[in-house]
Coordinates of C-alpha atoms and ligand atoms in Angstrom, one line a residue:
M30 CA -15.7 17.1 4.9
S31 CA -13.2 16.4 7.6
L32 CA -10.4 14.0 7.8
Q33 CA -9.2 12.1 10.9
F34 CA -6.7 9.4 11.5
H35 CA -5.5 7.2 14.4
N36 CA -2.2 8.7 15.2
Q37 CA 0.5 6.7 17.0
L38 CA 2.0 9.9 18.2
S39 CA -1.0 10.8 20.3
K40 CA -2.4 7.2 20.5
K41 CA -5.8 8.5 19.5
V42 CA -7.9 9.5 16.6
D43 CA -6.9 13.1 15.6
A44 CA -8.5 15.5 13.2
F45 CA -6.1 16.0 10.3
T46 CA -4.7 19.4 9.6
P47 CA -1.8 19.7 7.1
L48 CA 1.1 22.1 7.8
Q49 CA 0.4 23.9 4.6
E50 CA -3.1 24.5 3.6
G51 CA -4.2 22.3 0.7
K52 CA -0.9 20.3 0.7
V53 CA 0.2 17.1 2.2
H54 CA 3.7 15.8 2.6
L55 CA 3.6 12.0 3.0
Y56 CA 6.4 9.5 3.6
T57 CA 5.9 5.7 3.3
C58 CA 8.5 3.2 4.3
G59 CA 9.1 1.3 1.1
P60 CA 10.2 -2.3 0.4
T61 CA 13.6 -3.9 1.0
V62 CA 14.2 -5.2 -2.5
Y63 CA 15.9 -8.5 -1.8
N64 CA 12.9 -10.8 -2.7
Y65 CA 9.5 -10.9 -4.3
L66 CA 6.8 -9.2 -2.2
T67 CA 4.2 -11.4 -0.5
V68 CA 0.5 -10.7 -0.1
G69 CA 1.4 -9.5 3.4
N70 CA 3.9 -6.9 2.1
W71 CA 1.4 -5.7 -0.5
T72 CA -1.3 -5.1 2.1
A73 CA 0.6 -2.1 3.4
Y74 CA 1.0 -0.5 0.0
V75 CA -2.7 -1.0 -0.9
Y76 CA -3.8 0.8 2.3
W77 CA -1.3 3.7 1.8
D78 CA -2.4 4.0 -1.8
T79 CA -5.9 4.3 -0.6
L80 CA -4.8 7.0 1.9
V81 CA -3.3 9.0 -1.0
R82 CA -6.5 8.6 -2.9
T83 CA -8.6 9.7 0.1
L84 CA -6.4 12.8 0.7
Q85 CA -6.8 13.7 -3.0
A86 CA -10.5 13.1 -3.0
N87 CA -10.6 15.7 -0.2
G88 CA -8.9 18.2 -2.5
L89 CA -5.4 17.9 -1.1
E90 CA -2.3 17.9 -3.2
V91 CA -0.1 15.1 -2.1
T92 CA 3.7 15.0 -2.4
R93 CA 4.7 11.5 -1.5
V94 CA 8.0 9.8 -1.0
M95 CA 8.3 6.0 -0.8
N96 CA 11.9 4.8 -0.5
I97 CA 13.5 1.8 -1.9
T98 CA 15.7 0.1 0.7
D99 CA 18.5 -1.4 -1.4
V100 CA 21.1 -1.6 1.3
G101 CA 21.6 -1.8 5.1
H102 CA 18.4 -3.6 6.1
L103 CA 19.8 -6.5 8.3
V104 CA 18.1 -9.8 8.7
S105 CA 17.2 -9.1 12.3
D106 CA 15.7 -5.7 11.6
A107 CA 18.0 -4.5 14.3
D108 CA 21.8 -4.4 14.0
D109 CA 22.6 -8.1 13.8
G110 CA 22.8 -10.5 11.0
E111 CA 23.6 -10.2 7.4
D112 CA 22.4 -7.4 5.1
K113 CA 19.3 -8.8 3.3
L114 CA 20.6 -7.6 0.0
E115 CA 24.0 -9.2 0.4
K116 CA 22.3 -12.4 1.5
G117 CA 20.0 -12.2 -1.5
A118 CA 23.1 -11.9 -3.8
K119 CA 24.5 -15.2 -2.3
R120 CA 21.2 -16.9 -2.8
D121 CA 20.7 -15.8 -6.4
G122 CA 24.4 -16.2 -7.3
T123 CA 24.7 -12.6 -8.3
T124 CA 25.6 -9.2 -6.8
A125 CA 23.7 -7.1 -4.3
W126 CA 23.3 -4.4 -7.0
E127 CA 21.7 -6.9 -9.4
V128 CA 19.4 -8.2 -6.7
A129 CA 18.3 -4.6 -6.0
A130 CA 17.7 -3.9 -9.7
H131 CA 15.7 -7.1 -10.3
Y132 CA 13.4 -6.8 -7.2
T133 CA 12.9 -3.1 -7.7
E134 CA 11.7 -3.7 -11.2
D135 CA 9.4 -6.5 -9.9
F136 CA 8.0 -4.2 -7.2
I137 CA 7.2 -1.5 -9.8
E138 CA 5.4 -4.0 -12.0
G139 CA 3.4 -5.2 -9.0
M140 CA 2.5 -1.6 -8.1
Q141 CA 1.1 -1.2 -11.6
A142 CA -0.8 -4.5 -11.5
L143 CA -2.4 -3.4 -8.2
N144 CA -3.2 0.0 -9.6
L145 CA -1.1 1.8 -7.0
I146 CA -0.5 5.4 -7.8
A147 CA 3.3 6.1 -8.4
P148 CA 4.7 8.1 -5.5
T149 CA 6.1 11.6 -6.4
H150 CA 9.6 10.3 -5.5
M151 CA 10.9 6.8 -5.1
P152 CA 14.5 7.4 -3.9
K153 CA 16.9 4.5 -3.5
A154 CA 19.0 4.5 -0.3
T155 CA 22.2 3.9 -2.3
E156 CA 21.6 7.2 -4.1
Y157 CA 21.4 9.2 -0.8
I158 CA 24.6 8.0 0.9
E159 CA 25.9 11.6 1.0
Q160 CA 22.8 12.9 2.7
Q161 CA 22.9 10.0 5.2
L162 CA 26.6 10.7 6.1
A163 CA 25.7 14.4 6.5
L164 CA 23.0 13.4 9.0
V165 CA 25.5 11.3 10.9
R166 CA 27.8 14.3 11.0
V167 CA 25.1 16.5 12.4
L168 CA 24.3 13.9 15.1
K169 CA 28.0 13.5 15.9
D170 CA 28.5 17.2 16.2
K171 CA 25.6 17.4 18.6
G172 CA 27.0 14.6 20.7
Y173 CA 24.5 11.8 20.0
T174 CA 26.9 9.3 18.5
Y175 CA 29.7 7.0 19.6
Q176 CA 31.9 4.6 17.8
I177 CA 32.4 0.9 18.6
S178 CA 34.2 -1.8 16.7
D179 CA 31.4 -2.5 14.2
G180 CA 30.1 1.0 13.5
I181 CA 28.9 4.4 14.6
Y182 CA 25.9 4.2 17.0
Y183 CA 23.2 6.5 18.2
D184 CA 23.1 6.9 22.0
T185 CA 19.4 6.6 22.8
S186 CA 19.9 7.7 26.4
K187 CA 20.7 11.2 25.1
F188 CA 17.2 11.5 23.6
P189 CA 15.0 11.6 26.7
T190 CA 11.7 10.9 24.9
Y191 CA 13.1 7.9 23.1
G192 CA 10.6 5.4 24.6
D193 CA 7.5 7.5 24.2
F194 CA 6.4 6.8 20.7
A195 CA 6.1 3.0 21.3
D196 CA 5.6 3.2 25.0
L197 CA 8.8 1.3 25.5
D198 CA 9.9 0.2 29.0
L199 CA 13.6 1.0 28.6
D200 CA 14.5 0.0 32.2
A201 CA 13.0 -3.4 31.6
Q202 CA 14.9 -3.6 28.3
K203 CA 18.2 -2.9 30.2
A204 CA 17.3 -5.4 33.0
G205 CA 16.5 -8.2 30.6
A206 CA 19.1 -7.3 28.0
R207 CA 19.0 -10.2 25.5
V208 CA 21.8 -12.7 25.0
E209 CA 22.6 -11.2 21.6
F210 CA 23.0 -7.8 23.1
N211 CA 26.2 -6.3 21.8
P212 CA 28.3 -5.6 25.0
E213 CA 30.0 -2.7 23.4
K214 CA 26.7 -0.8 23.1
R215 CA 25.9 1.7 25.9
N216 CA 22.2 0.9 25.9
P217 CA 20.3 -2.1 24.5
S218 CA 18.2 0.3 22.4
D219 CA 21.2 2.1 20.8
F220 CA 21.3 1.5 17.1
A221 CA 23.8 1.7 14.3
L222 CA 23.7 4.8 12.1
W223 CA 26.6 3.6 10.0
K224 CA 28.0 0.1 10.1
F225 CA 31.5 -0.9 9.1
T226 CA 32.3 -3.6 6.7
P227 CA 33.5 -6.5 8.8
E228 CA 37.3 -6.9 8.9
G229 CA 38.5 -9.1 6.1
E230 CA 35.3 -8.9 4.2
K231 CA 34.4 -7.1 1.0
R232 CA 30.8 -6.1 0.5
D233 CA 29.2 -5.5 -2.9
M234 CA 27.8 -2.3 -1.4
E235 CA 30.1 -0.2 0.7
W236 CA 31.4 3.3 0.8
A237 CA 34.4 5.1 2.3
T238 CA 33.6 6.5 5.8
P239 CA 34.6 10.2 5.8
A240 CA 37.6 10.6 8.1
D241 CA 35.9 13.3 10.2
L242 CA 33.2 10.8 11.3
L243 CA 35.7 8.3 12.6
D244 CA 37.0 8.6 16.1
K245 CA 40.6 7.6 15.5
G246 CA 40.9 8.4 11.9
V247 CA 41.3 4.7 11.0
E248 CA 40.0 4.2 7.5
R249 CA 37.0 1.8 7.4
P250 CA 34.5 1.4 4.6
G251 CA 30.9 1.0 5.7
F252 CA 27.2 1.2 4.8
P253 CA 24.2 3.0 6.2
G254 CA 21.8 1.6 8.8
W255 CA 18.2 1.1 7.6
H256 CA 16.7 3.7 10.0
L257 CA 19.1 6.4 8.9
E258 CA 18.1 5.9 5.3
C259 CA 14.4 6.8 5.9
S260 CA 15.2 9.9 8.0
A261 CA 17.7 11.2 5.4
M262 CA 15.5 10.7 2.4
A263 CA 12.4 12.1 4.1
M264 CA 14.3 15.3 5.1
A265 CA 16.0 15.7 1.7
L266 CA 12.8 15.4 -0.3
L267 CA 10.0 16.6 2.1
G268 CA 11.7 18.9 4.6
E269 CA 12.3 18.7 8.4
T270 CA 8.7 18.2 9.4
I271 CA 6.3 16.2 7.3
D272 CA 2.6 15.7 7.7
I273 CA 2.1 12.0 7.6
H274 CA 4.5 9.0 8.0
T275 CA 3.2 5.5 7.3
G276 CA 4.4 2.0 7.9
G277 CA 3.6 -1.4 9.4
I278 CA 2.9 -1.8 13.2
D279 CA 6.2 -3.8 13.4
H280 CA 8.0 -0.5 12.6
I281 CA 6.7 1.2 15.8
P282 CA 9.1 -0.1 18.5
V283 CA 12.4 0.1 16.5
H284 CA 12.4 1.5 13.0
H285 CA 10.1 4.5 13.5
T286 CA 11.2 5.1 17.1
N287 CA 14.7 5.4 15.7
E288 CA 13.7 7.5 12.8
I289 CA 12.1 10.0 15.2
A290 CA 15.2 9.9 17.6
Q291 CA 17.6 10.7 14.7
S292 CA 15.5 13.3 12.9
E293 CA 14.4 15.2 15.9
A294 CA 17.8 15.2 17.6
A295 CA 19.3 16.5 14.3
N296 CA 16.7 19.2 13.5
G297 CA 15.2 20.1 16.9
V298 CA 11.7 20.0 15.4
I299 CA 9.0 17.4 15.2
F300 CA 9.7 14.9 12.4
A301 CA 6.1 13.9 11.5
N302 CA 2.7 15.1 12.8
Y303 CA 0.7 12.0 12.1
W304 CA 2.0 8.4 12.2
L305 CA -0.3 5.7 10.6
H306 CA 0.4 2.0 10.9
N307 CA -1.2 -1.0 9.2
N308 CA -1.7 -4.3 11.0
H309 CA -0.3 -7.6 9.7
L310 CA -1.9 -10.0 7.3
K311 CA -1.9 -13.6 8.3
V312 CA -2.3 -16.5 5.9
D313 CA -4.6 -19.4 6.9
G314 CA -4.6 -17.9 10.4
T315 CA -0.8 -18.2 10.8
K316 CA 2.1 -15.8 10.4
I317 CA 3.6 -15.6 6.9
S318 CA 7.0 -17.4 7.0
K319 CA 9.4 -18.8 4.6
S320 CA 9.4 -22.2 6.3
L321 CA 5.6 -22.5 5.9
G322 CA 5.8 -21.5 2.2
N323 CA 2.8 -19.4 2.7
G324 CA 4.3 -16.1 1.5
Y325 CA 2.2 -16.0 -1.7
T326 CA 3.3 -13.5 -4.4
L327 CA 1.2 -11.8 -7.0
Q328 CA 2.7 -14.3 -9.5
D329 CA 1.3 -17.2 -7.3
L330 CA -2.1 -15.6 -7.3
E331 CA -2.1 -15.0 -11.1
E332 CA -1.1 -18.7 -11.6
K333 CA -4.2 -19.7 -9.7
G334 CA -6.4 -17.5 -11.9
F335 CA -6.8 -14.4 -9.7
S336 CA -6.3 -10.8 -10.8
P337 CA -4.2 -8.5 -8.6
L338 CA -7.4 -6.4 -8.3
D339 CA -9.0 -9.3 -6.5
L340 CA -6.3 -9.0 -3.9
R341 CA -6.8 -5.3 -3.8
L342 CA -10.5 -5.7 -3.1
F343 CA -9.8 -8.4 -0.6
I344 CA -7.4 -6.2 1.4
L345 CA -9.8 -3.3 1.4
Q346 CA -12.5 -5.4 3.0
S347 CA -10.7 -5.1 6.3
H348 CA -9.8 -1.9 8.2
Y349 CA -6.0 -1.2 8.0
R350 CA -5.7 -1.4 11.8
T351 CA -7.2 -4.9 12.1
E352 CA -5.3 -8.0 11.5
G353 CA -6.3 -9.6 8.2
N354 CA -6.5 -13.3 7.3
F355 CA -5.7 -14.4 3.8
T356 CA -7.1 -17.7 2.5
F357 CA -7.8 -18.6 -1.1
D358 CA -11.5 -19.0 -0.2
N359 CA -11.5 -15.4 1.1
L360 CA -9.8 -14.3 -2.1
A361 CA -12.4 -16.2 -4.2
A362 CA -15.1 -14.4 -2.3
A363 CA -13.5 -11.1 -3.1
R364 CA -13.2 -12.1 -6.7
N365 CA -17.0 -12.8 -6.8
R366 CA -17.7 -9.5 -5.1
R367 CA -15.6 -7.7 -7.8
L368 CA -17.4 -9.6 -10.5
N369 CA -20.8 -8.5 -9.1
W370 CA -19.6 -4.9 -9.0
R371 CA -18.2 -5.1 -12.5
N372 CA -21.7 -6.4 -13.7
V373 CA -23.3 -3.3 -12.1
A374 CA -20.7 -1.2 -13.9
A375 CA -21.6 -3.0 -17.2
L376 CA -25.2 -1.8 -16.8
R377 CA -24.1 1.7 -18.0
H378 CA -23.7 0.2 -21.5
Q379 CA -27.3 -1.1 -21.3
I380 CA -29.1 2.0 -20.0
H381 CA -30.8 4.1 -22.7
D382 CA -30.3 7.4 -21.0
T383 CA -33.6 9.0 -21.7
L384 CA -33.4 10.6 -18.3
T385 CA -30.4 12.8 -19.0
T386 CA -32.2 15.9 -20.1
D387 CA -35.3 15.2 -18.1
E388 CA -35.9 18.0 -15.6
S389 CA -37.6 15.5 -13.2
T390 CA -34.3 13.7 -12.6
E391 CA -33.5 15.9 -9.7
E392 CA -36.4 14.3 -7.9
D393 CA -35.6 10.8 -8.9
S394 CA -34.7 9.2 -5.6
K395 CA -32.3 6.6 -7.0
T396 CA -30.4 9.2 -8.8
I397 CA -30.1 11.2 -5.6
S398 CA -29.1 8.2 -3.6
L399 CA -26.3 7.4 -6.0
Y400 CA -24.9 10.9 -5.7
A401 CA -25.3 10.7 -2.0
A402 CA -23.5 7.4 -2.0
S403 CA -20.5 9.0 -3.8
K404 CA -20.3 11.6 -1.1
A405 CA -20.8 9.1 1.7
L406 CA -18.0 6.9 0.3
V407 CA -15.4 9.7 0.5
E408 CA -16.7 10.7 4.0
T409 CA -16.4 7.2 5.3
L410 CA -12.9 6.8 4.0
S411 CA -12.0 10.2 5.5
D412 CA -12.9 8.7 8.9
D413 CA -9.6 6.9 9.6
L414 CA -9.7 5.1 6.2
N415 CA -12.8 3.0 6.9
T416 CA -12.5 0.9 3.8
A417 CA -14.8 -1.8 5.2
G418 CA -17.5 0.8 5.7
A419 CA -16.9 2.1 2.2
M420 CA -17.5 -1.3 0.8
A421 CA -20.8 -1.6 2.6
I422 CA -21.9 1.7 1.1
I423 CA -21.1 0.4 -2.4
D424 CA -23.0 -2.9 -1.7
G425 CA -26.0 -0.9 -0.5
A426 CA -26.1 1.4 -3.5
F427 CA -25.5 -1.4 -6.0
D428 CA -28.3 -3.5 -4.4
A429 CA -30.6 -0.6 -5.0
V430 CA -29.5 -0.4 -8.6
L431 CA -30.0 -4.1 -9.2
S432 CA -33.5 -4.1 -7.7
S433 CA -34.6 -1.3 -10.0
R434 CA -35.9 -1.3 -13.5
L435 CA -33.1 -0.4 -15.9
D436 CA -35.1 2.5 -17.3
T437 CA -35.3 4.2 -13.8
I438 CA -31.5 4.3 -13.4
H439 CA -29.9 7.6 -14.4
Q440 CA -26.8 6.7 -16.4
H441 CA -24.8 9.8 -15.4
A442 CA -25.5 9.1 -11.7
L443 CA -24.3 5.5 -12.0
V444 CA -21.2 6.4 -14.0
S445 CA -20.4 9.2 -11.6
F446 CA -20.7 6.9 -8.6
I447 CA -18.4 4.3 -10.2
E448 CA -15.9 6.9 -11.1
T449 CA -15.8 7.9 -7.5
I450 CA -15.2 4.3 -6.5
D451 CA -12.4 3.9 -8.9
E452 CA -10.9 7.2 -7.8
V453 CA -10.8 6.3 -4.1
L454 CA -10.5 2.5 -4.1
G455 CA -8.6 2.0 -7.4
L456 CA -10.6 -1.0 -8.4
K457 CA -10.7 -0.1 -12.1
L458 CA -14.4 -0.9 -12.4
L459 CA -14.7 1.2 -15.6
D460 CA -11.5 0.0 -17.2
T461 CA -12.4 -3.7 -16.7
T462 CA -15.9 -3.5 -18.0
P463 CA -15.8 -2.9 -21.8
D464 CA -19.0 -2.9 -23.8
I465 CA -19.8 -6.2 -25.7
S466 CA -19.3 -6.3 -29.5
D467 CA -22.0 -5.5 -32.0
D468 CA -22.1 -9.2 -33.0
Q469 CA -22.8 -10.1 -29.4
K470 CA -25.5 -7.5 -29.2
R471 CA -27.1 -8.9 -32.4
L472 CA -27.0 -12.4 -30.8
I473 CA -28.8 -11.2 -27.8
I474 CA -31.5 -9.6 -29.9
E475 CA -31.8 -12.8 -31.9
R476 CA -32.1 -14.8 -28.7
T477 CA -35.0 -12.7 -27.5
R478 CA -36.7 -13.1 -30.8
A479 CA -36.2 -16.9 -30.7
R480 CA -37.6 -17.0 -27.2
D481 CA -40.6 -14.8 -28.1
G482 CA -41.2 -17.3 -31.0
K483 CA -40.8 -20.2 -28.6
D484 CA -37.8 -21.5 -30.6
Y485 CA -36.0 -22.6 -27.4
A486 CA -33.5 -24.8 -29.3
R487 CA -32.1 -21.7 -31.1
S488 CA -32.3 -19.6 -27.9
D489 CA -30.2 -22.2 -26.0
E490 CA -27.8 -22.4 -28.9
I491 CA -27.2 -18.6 -28.7
R492 CA -26.9 -18.8 -25.0
D493 CA -24.1 -21.3 -25.3
E494 CA -22.4 -19.3 -27.9
L495 CA -22.4 -16.2 -25.7
A496 CA -21.2 -18.2 -22.8
K497 CA -18.1 -19.2 -24.7
S498 CA -17.2 -15.6 -25.0
G499 CA -17.7 -15.0 -21.3
I500 CA -21.2 -13.4 -21.5
A501 CA -24.4 -14.6 -19.8
V502 CA -27.9 -13.2 -20.4
R503 CA -30.4 -12.7 -17.6
D504 CA -34.1 -12.0 -18.4
T505 CA -35.5 -9.3 -16.2
A506 CA -38.7 -7.2 -16.1
S507 CA -36.6 -4.5 -18.0
G508 CA -35.7 -7.0 -20.7
P509 CA -32.5 -9.1 -21.2
I510 CA -29.4 -7.9 -19.3
W511 CA -26.0 -9.3 -20.2
E512 CA -23.3 -10.0 -17.7
Y513 CA -19.7 -11.1 -17.6
T514 CA -19.2 -14.7 -16.3
H515 CA -15.7 -14.0 -15.1
Ligands
ZN14 ZN1 11.4 3.7 7.1

């Protein structure tokens, strides 16, 4: 089996080779915890969770860091505007610390609801201030920094390959320097490593700036820049060169470009070998924005009767590099697909596995096709995380199961295939498909007897009773089969 990914570093699909055989060091830019995450935000985390699962299915041991940005991410994503956390504190009438704690907890609950594997480390930026200041010191000692009135900046002109990652036209940037361009900056693309608390203000989150980092020894408290945080935490927990770094495509021109400039200037070695980026999710064909009120959260979805797993399946239907479009109709279609898949998973309770010890099973084509489908599933995902292709394989295999007589389906092959689906796509098909109760089973037998005896009134009565408990019965050539109705 071979893994390959589209790599922003080379701008093409590259075969994946980890630095250390059998091990992967992975960094994912985590959330800025100042608000509830929207379906758009969650899209990234679902894809990167699927990446982890795919690496693991290929026998790789994954050490993963996903940071929590709890300070320093400014409203503009660059160096202007208010800190999102401090702004959130004003909005919620609380402190930035409380905002961070509340939304971090909500993020972790959402991760669990979406069945996202917990990263090995989830460092908070505020707990790595010392490492971030140490990185500023290294960059200052190497001559990459300069101080202006609002902070310590990185001089991007000192890093000759600065524009390569995002194919930036730096000359055009200079020529068309925007109105909001800070005139004290040497180059439009220079960015703040460490910002000073504005004169006369007191932030909830601020730290003393070590005297040796300040040009004139004037005491100024400050806070880290968002880009610096990721570099410092990645280095502290994963080392100077990591295998894979992931984020959204909006991170390419500024955030990731800056992470590379800082890390590689400081260490003199490549920061990450593979850079993967997910595309955006639109809602009803438009960008998610506060003013449109279309930034649906998991809570909004649950209020409308959807499971977070419906969203998970919906997201996986598109490739991570294509732009997705969320509508409630699309989500309802995903919910139906998940229900159909759950009903195939429920067949395992209804198969009397007479084939288990039968030597002829090796030759049973359906059995073989289910084992082959498991293999094809992992192979398809290994090809640049082709989740849409993986879904088509599942549909094909399940269609074959549904068109077969129950007694020709090998229970072990079916369970093993569904286990693989759960492992790589995290859809919890086994966990969400419990067997029905003995009472319900007795009712189904009674219903069959009533039908055989042409007592249709009783048969309908039983059907209605089962329906109340969310179970429907379908009569097939293999006998009655029960299904969930939701
Ligand atoms: Zn980052």
